[in-house]
Each structure stands twice: as C-alpha cells, then as structure tokens.
mmCIF file of C-alpha atoms in Angstrom:
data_model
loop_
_atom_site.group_PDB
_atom_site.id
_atom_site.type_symbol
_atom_site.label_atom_id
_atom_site.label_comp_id
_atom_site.label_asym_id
_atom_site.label_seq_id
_atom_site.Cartn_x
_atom_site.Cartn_y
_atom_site.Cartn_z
ATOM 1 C CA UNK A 1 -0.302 -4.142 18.940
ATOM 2 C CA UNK A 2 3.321 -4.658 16.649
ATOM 3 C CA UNK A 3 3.261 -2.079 14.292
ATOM 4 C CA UNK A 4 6.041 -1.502 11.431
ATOM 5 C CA UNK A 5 8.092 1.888 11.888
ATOM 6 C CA UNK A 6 10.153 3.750 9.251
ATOM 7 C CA UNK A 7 12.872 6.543 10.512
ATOM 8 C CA UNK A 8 13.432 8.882 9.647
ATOM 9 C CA UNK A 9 9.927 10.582 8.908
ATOM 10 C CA UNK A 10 11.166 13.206 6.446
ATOM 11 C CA UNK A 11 14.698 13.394 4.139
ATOM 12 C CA UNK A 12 15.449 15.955 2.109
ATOM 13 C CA UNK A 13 18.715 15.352 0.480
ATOM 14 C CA UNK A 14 20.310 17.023 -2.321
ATOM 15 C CA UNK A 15 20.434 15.755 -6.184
ATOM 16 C CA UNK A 16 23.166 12.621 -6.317
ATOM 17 C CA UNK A 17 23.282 12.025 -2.700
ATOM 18 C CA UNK A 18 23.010 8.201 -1.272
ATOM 19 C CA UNK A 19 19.773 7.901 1.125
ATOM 20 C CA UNK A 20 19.045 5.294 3.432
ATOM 21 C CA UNK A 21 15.525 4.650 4.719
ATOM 22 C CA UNK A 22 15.385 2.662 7.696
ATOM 23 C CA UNK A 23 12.342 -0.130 8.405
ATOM 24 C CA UNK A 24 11.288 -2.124 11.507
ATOM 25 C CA UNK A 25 9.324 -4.654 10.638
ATOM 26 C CA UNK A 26 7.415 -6.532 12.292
ATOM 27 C CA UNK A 27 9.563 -8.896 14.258
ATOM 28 C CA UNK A 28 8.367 -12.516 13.614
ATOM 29 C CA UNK A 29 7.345 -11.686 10.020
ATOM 30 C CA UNK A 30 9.834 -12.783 7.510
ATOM 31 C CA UNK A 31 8.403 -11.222 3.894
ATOM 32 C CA UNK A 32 9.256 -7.371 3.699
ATOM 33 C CA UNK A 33 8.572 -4.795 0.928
ATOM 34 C CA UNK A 34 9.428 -1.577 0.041
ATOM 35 C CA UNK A 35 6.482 0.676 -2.114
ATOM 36 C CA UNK A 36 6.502 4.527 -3.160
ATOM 37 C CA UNK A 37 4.020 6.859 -3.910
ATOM 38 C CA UNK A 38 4.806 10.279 -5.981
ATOM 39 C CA UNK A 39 2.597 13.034 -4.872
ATOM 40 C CA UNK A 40 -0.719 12.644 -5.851
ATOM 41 C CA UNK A 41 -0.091 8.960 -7.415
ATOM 42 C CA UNK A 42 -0.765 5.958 -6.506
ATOM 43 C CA UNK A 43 0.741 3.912 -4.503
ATOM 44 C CA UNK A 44 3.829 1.033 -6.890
ATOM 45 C CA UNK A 45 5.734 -1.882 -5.531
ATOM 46 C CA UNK A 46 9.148 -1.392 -6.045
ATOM 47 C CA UNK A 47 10.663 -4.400 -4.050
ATOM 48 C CA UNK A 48 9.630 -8.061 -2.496
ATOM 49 C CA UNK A 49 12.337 -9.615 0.272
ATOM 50 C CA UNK A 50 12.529 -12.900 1.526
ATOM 51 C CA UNK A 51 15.408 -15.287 3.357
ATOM 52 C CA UNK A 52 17.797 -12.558 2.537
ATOM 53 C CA UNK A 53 17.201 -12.173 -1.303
ATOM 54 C CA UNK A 54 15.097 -9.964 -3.560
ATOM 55 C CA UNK A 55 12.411 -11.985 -4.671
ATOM 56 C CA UNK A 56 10.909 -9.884 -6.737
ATOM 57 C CA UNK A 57 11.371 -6.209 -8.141
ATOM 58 C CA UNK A 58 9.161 -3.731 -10.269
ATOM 59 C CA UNK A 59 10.726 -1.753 -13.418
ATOM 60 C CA UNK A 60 11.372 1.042 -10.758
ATOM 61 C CA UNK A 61 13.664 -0.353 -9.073
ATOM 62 C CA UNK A 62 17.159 -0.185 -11.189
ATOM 63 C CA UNK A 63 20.736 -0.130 -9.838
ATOM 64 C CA UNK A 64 20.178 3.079 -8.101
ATOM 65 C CA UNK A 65 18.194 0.830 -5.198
ATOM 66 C CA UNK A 66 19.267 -1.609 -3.360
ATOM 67 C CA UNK A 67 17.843 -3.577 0.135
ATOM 68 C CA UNK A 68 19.135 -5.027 3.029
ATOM 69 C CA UNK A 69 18.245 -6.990 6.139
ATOM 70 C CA UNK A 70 21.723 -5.864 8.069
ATOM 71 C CA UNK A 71 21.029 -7.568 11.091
ATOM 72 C CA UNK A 72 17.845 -8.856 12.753
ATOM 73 C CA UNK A 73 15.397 -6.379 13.035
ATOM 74 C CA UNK A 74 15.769 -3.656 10.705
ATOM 75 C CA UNK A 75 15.182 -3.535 6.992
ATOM 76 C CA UNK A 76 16.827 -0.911 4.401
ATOM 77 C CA UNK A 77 16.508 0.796 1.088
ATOM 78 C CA UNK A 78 19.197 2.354 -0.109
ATOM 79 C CA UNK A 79 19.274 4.955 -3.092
ATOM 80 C CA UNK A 80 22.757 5.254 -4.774
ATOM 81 C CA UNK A 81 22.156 8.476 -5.929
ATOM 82 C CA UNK A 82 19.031 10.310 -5.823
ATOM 83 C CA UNK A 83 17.252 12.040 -8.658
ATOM 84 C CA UNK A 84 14.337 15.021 -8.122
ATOM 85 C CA UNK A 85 12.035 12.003 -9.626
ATOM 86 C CA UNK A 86 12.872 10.167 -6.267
ATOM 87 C CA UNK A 87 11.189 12.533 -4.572
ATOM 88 C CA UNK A 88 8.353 9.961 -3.264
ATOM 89 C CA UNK A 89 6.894 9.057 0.273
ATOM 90 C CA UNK A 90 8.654 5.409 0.400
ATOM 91 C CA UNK A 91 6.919 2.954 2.865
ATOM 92 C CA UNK A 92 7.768 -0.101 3.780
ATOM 93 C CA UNK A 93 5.459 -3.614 4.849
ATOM 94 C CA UNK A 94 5.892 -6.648 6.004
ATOM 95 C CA UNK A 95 4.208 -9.866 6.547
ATOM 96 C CA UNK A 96 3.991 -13.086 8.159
ATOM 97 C CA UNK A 97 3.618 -16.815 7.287
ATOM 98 C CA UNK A 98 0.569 -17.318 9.461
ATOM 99 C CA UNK A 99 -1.261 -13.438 9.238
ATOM 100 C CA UNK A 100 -3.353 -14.454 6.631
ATOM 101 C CA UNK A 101 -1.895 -15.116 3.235
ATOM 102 C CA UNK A 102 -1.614 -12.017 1.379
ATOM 103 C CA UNK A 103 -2.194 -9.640 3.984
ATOM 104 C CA UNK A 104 1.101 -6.377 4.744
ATOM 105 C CA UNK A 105 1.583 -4.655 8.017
ATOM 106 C CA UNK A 106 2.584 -1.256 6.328
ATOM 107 C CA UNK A 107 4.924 1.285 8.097
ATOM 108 C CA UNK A 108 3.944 5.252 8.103
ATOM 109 C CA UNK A 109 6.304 6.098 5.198
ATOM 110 C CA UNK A 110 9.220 7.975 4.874
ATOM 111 C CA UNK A 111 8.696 11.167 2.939
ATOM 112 C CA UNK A 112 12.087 12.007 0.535
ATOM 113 C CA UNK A 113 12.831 15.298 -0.784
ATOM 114 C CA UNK A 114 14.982 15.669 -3.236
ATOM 115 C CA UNK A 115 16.633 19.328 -3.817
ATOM 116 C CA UNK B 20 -1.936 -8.018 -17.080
ATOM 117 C CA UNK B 21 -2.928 -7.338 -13.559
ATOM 118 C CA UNK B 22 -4.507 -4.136 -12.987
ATOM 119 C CA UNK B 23 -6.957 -2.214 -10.350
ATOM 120 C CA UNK B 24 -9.271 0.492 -11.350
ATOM 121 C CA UNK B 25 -10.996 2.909 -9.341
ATOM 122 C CA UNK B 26 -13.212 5.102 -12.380
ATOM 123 C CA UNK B 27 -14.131 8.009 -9.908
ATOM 124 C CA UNK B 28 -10.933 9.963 -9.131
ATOM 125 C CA UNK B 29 -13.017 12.890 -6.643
ATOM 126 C CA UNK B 30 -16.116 11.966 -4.822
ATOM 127 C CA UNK B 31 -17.843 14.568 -3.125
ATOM 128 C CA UNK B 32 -20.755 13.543 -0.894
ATOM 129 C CA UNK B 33 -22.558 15.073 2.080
ATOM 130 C CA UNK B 34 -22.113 14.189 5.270
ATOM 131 C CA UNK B 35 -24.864 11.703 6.259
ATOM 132 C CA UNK B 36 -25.112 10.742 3.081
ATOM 133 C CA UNK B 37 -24.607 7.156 1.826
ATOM 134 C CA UNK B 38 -21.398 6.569 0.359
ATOM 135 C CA UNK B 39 -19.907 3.715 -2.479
ATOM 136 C CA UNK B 40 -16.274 3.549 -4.104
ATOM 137 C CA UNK B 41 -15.597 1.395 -7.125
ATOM 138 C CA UNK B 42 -13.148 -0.917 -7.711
ATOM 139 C CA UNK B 43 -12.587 -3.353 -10.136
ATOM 140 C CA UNK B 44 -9.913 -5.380 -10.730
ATOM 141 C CA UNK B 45 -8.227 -7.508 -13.449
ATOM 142 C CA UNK B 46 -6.649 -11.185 -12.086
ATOM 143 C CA UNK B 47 -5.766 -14.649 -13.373
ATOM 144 C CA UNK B 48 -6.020 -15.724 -9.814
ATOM 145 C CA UNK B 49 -8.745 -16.065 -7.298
ATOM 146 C CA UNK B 50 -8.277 -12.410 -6.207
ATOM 147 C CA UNK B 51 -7.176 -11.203 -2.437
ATOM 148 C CA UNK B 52 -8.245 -7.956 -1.986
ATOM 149 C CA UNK B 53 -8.035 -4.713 0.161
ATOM 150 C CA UNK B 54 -9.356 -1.331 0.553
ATOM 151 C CA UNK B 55 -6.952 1.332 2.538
ATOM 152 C CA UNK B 56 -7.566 5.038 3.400
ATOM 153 C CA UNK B 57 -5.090 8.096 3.969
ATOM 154 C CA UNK B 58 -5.566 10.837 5.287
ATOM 155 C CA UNK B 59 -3.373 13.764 3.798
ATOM 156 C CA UNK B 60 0.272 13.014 4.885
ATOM 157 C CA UNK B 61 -0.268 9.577 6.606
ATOM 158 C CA UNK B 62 0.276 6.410 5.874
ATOM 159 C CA UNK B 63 -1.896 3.347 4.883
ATOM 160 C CA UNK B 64 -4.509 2.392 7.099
ATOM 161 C CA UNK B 65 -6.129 -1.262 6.233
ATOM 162 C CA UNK B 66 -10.374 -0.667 6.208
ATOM 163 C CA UNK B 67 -11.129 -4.298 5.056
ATOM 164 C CA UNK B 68 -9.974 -7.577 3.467
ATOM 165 C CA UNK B 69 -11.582 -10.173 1.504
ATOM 166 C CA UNK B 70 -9.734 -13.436 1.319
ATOM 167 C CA UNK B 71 -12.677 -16.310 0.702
ATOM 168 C CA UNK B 72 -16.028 -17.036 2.046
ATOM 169 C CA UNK B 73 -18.637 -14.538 2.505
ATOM 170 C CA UNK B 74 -18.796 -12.264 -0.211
ATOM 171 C CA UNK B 75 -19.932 -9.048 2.189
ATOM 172 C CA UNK B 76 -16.863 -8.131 4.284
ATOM 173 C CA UNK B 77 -17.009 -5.802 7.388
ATOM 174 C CA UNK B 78 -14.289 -3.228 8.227
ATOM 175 C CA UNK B 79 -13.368 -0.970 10.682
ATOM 176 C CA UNK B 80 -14.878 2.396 10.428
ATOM 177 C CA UNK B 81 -18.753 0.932 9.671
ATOM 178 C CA UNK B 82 -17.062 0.081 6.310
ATOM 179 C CA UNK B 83 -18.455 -2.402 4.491
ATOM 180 C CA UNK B 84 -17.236 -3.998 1.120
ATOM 181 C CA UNK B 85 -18.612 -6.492 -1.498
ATOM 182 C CA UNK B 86 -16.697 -8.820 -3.668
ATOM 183 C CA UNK B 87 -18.421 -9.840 -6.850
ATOM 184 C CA UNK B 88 -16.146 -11.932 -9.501
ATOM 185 C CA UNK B 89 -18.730 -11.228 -12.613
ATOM 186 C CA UNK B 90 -18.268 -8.404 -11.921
ATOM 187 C CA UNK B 91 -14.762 -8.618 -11.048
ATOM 188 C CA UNK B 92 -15.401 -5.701 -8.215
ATOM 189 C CA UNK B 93 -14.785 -5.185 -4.745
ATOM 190 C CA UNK B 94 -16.808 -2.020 -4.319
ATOM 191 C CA UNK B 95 -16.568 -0.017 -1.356
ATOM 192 C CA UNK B 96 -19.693 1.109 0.573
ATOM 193 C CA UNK B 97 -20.771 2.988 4.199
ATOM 194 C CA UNK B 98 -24.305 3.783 4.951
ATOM 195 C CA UNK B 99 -23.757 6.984 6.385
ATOM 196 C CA UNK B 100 -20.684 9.323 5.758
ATOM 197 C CA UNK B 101 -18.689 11.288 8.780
ATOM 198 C CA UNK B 102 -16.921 14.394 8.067
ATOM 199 C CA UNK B 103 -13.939 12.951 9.418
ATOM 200 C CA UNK B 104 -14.059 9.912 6.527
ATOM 201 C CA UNK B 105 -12.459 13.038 3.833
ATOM 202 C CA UNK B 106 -9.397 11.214 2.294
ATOM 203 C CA UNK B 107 -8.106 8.981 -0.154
ATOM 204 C CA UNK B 108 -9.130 5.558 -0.622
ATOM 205 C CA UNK B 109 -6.794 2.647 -2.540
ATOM 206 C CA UNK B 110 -8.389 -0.638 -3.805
ATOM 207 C CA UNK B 111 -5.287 -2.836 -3.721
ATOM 208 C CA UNK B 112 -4.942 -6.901 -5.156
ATOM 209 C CA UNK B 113 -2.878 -9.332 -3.470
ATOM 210 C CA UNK B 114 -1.061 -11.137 -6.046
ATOM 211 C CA UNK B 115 0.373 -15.093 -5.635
ATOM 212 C CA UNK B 116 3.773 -15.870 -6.149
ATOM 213 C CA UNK B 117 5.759 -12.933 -3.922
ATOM 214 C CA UNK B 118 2.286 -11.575 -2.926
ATOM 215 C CA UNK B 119 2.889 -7.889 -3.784
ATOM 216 C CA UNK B 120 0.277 -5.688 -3.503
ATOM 217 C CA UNK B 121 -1.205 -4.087 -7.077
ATOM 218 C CA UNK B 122 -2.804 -0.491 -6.229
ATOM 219 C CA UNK B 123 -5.791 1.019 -7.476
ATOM 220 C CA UNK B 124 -4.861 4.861 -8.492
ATOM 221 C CA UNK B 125 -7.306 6.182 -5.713
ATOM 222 C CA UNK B 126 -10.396 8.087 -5.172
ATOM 223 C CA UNK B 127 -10.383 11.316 -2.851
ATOM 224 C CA UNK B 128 -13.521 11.660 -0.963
ATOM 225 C CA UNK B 129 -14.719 15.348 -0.092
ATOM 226 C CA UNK B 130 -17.592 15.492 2.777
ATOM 227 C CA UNK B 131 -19.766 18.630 2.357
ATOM 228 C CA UNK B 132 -21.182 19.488 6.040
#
C-alpha cells in the first residue's frame, strides 16, 4: 500500500540554524500539508499546498517557513532559522482528488530538536 | 470559529472493559470527520472516517464511531478494550475550502490489566 515518508526521522539542530524536512508524498496525490505537534499538544496545521502555491497557512507559519515541491516527488519545509519553540514533531500529508474528499495520507513525522 | 473538543484529557479503563471518547465539534459546514490514535513516538494512524450516510461508522481495530449533528459529536466507542489500545486519541474535522484538518487536543487512554 503507498504510504507518505518523511526523512530524516530525528533533527536536532542548534538555535538559528536552517532545517529542511524532507516529504514523499504520495505520488498521484496533488494536495500536500505540513502539521506540528509540540510535546504533549495537539496536533496544528501550519501549511496547505496545491499546483505549486501555498494555499493556505495558519498564524504559525511566518517568514521563518517556507515549502517547496523541488521536483516531482518530494515535498519540503524549510525553517530559516530555528527557535527552541520549533522544537515540534513536524509531519507531513497528502491527498488525492479521488481518495475521498477530505481524507490525508499522513507521513510518520519528523521529530526536531532544537539545542 | 471552528473548533474540536475532546472534555476528557486521561481515560483510564480496564482492560475488557467497554470504552467511549468524546468529541464534539464546532462547524458551519456539513462536518467530515476523523478519529486517529498514537502510540507514544509514532505517527498518526487513521481508526475511522465519517463522510455521509450511515451515521454508525466502523474502523479498524473493532472501533466503532457515531456521528450525531444535535449533538454536534462524533464520539468514539469499542466494546471491549485491549491492553495494547493505551495511547492517544485525536478527533480531527475536515474543513472545505483547502480541506485542512482541525485537531481535537487529545485524550490519553491508560488500560489497567
């Protein structure tokens, strides 16, 4: 069965570094996302991607964050320059048109430490 | 504004024991909606959906969920808890437009053997 994947598993990075978290989304869905959870929180949209734009994004996400689709298959979230608050499992979901209309394929996460 | 509540934050229940989660939820919209579990340090696994039709949906682990829009609830229910069903549960709406998911805040299940 497709499944999403996320590499790598576990960053730790260092205050003011840039991050990149790496997605594989399913490959003939064309809506991805990018969500975080804080320890012990629940889980928050940050991001909504579609045809190569945002299409939407939560208060989270400021100018630190950005996405991209760099080529076909992979989808990214990059962090400018982390903050200890970014410490967060990130994970990342995608969906089809034809999976049912609301339903996301969500990837394992991507657990970031920030030091 | 759109919002999911789950009220109980711990559940503890013994194992064979019958088991339901609350969830209620606040939407314009007719309302898609989802239950997930983790397990500590894994990701989201989907238990159950509810798009339309049949208000009494059937998920994977002899989960069972039913929507009720008086109520505006989509509680979460198994007849008999496993020891291996200890985790964390998220209520989550499907919202229109770029149909990002809202999350419940969770409720951690403890089974007692």
């Amino acid at each position: 069965e497709p499944e999403v994947t996320q590499t790598p598993s576990h960053q730790v990075t260092q205050m003011g570094q840039e991050v990149i978290l790496r997605c594989v989304p399913i490959s003939n869905h064309l809506y991805f996302y990018w969500y975080r959870q804080i320890l012990g929180q629940k889980v928050e949209f940050l991001v909504s991607f579609y045809n190569n734009e945002i299409s939407e994004k939560s208060e989270i996400f400021d100018d630190q964050f950005s996405v991209e689709r760099p080529d076909g298959s992979n989808f990214t979230l990059k962090i400018r320059s982390t903050k200890l608050e970014d410490s967060a499992m990130y994970f990342c979901a995608s969906r089809s048109q034809t999976s049912g209309p609301y339903e996301q394929y969500f990837g394992p996460g991507t657990r970031l430490t920030v030091t | 504004a759109q919002s999911v509540t789950q009220p109980d934050i711990h559940i503890t229940v013994s194992e064979g024991a019958s088991l339901e989660l609350r969830c209620n939820y606040s939407y314009g919209a007719t309302p898609y909606l989802f239950w997930y579990v983790q397990s500590p340090g894994q990701g989201l696994q989907l238990l159950l959906k509810y798009f339309s039709g049949d208000t009494l949906v059937q998920g994977i682990k002899g989960f069972e969920a039913e929507f009720k829009r008086s109520q505006s609830s989509f509680n979460l229910r198994k007849p008999s808890v496993h020891w291996s069903d200890a985790a964390e549960y998220f209520c989550a709406v499907g919202t229109s437009g770029t149909y990002k998911y809202i999350f419940g805040t969770g409720t951690r299940l403890k089974v007692l053997a």
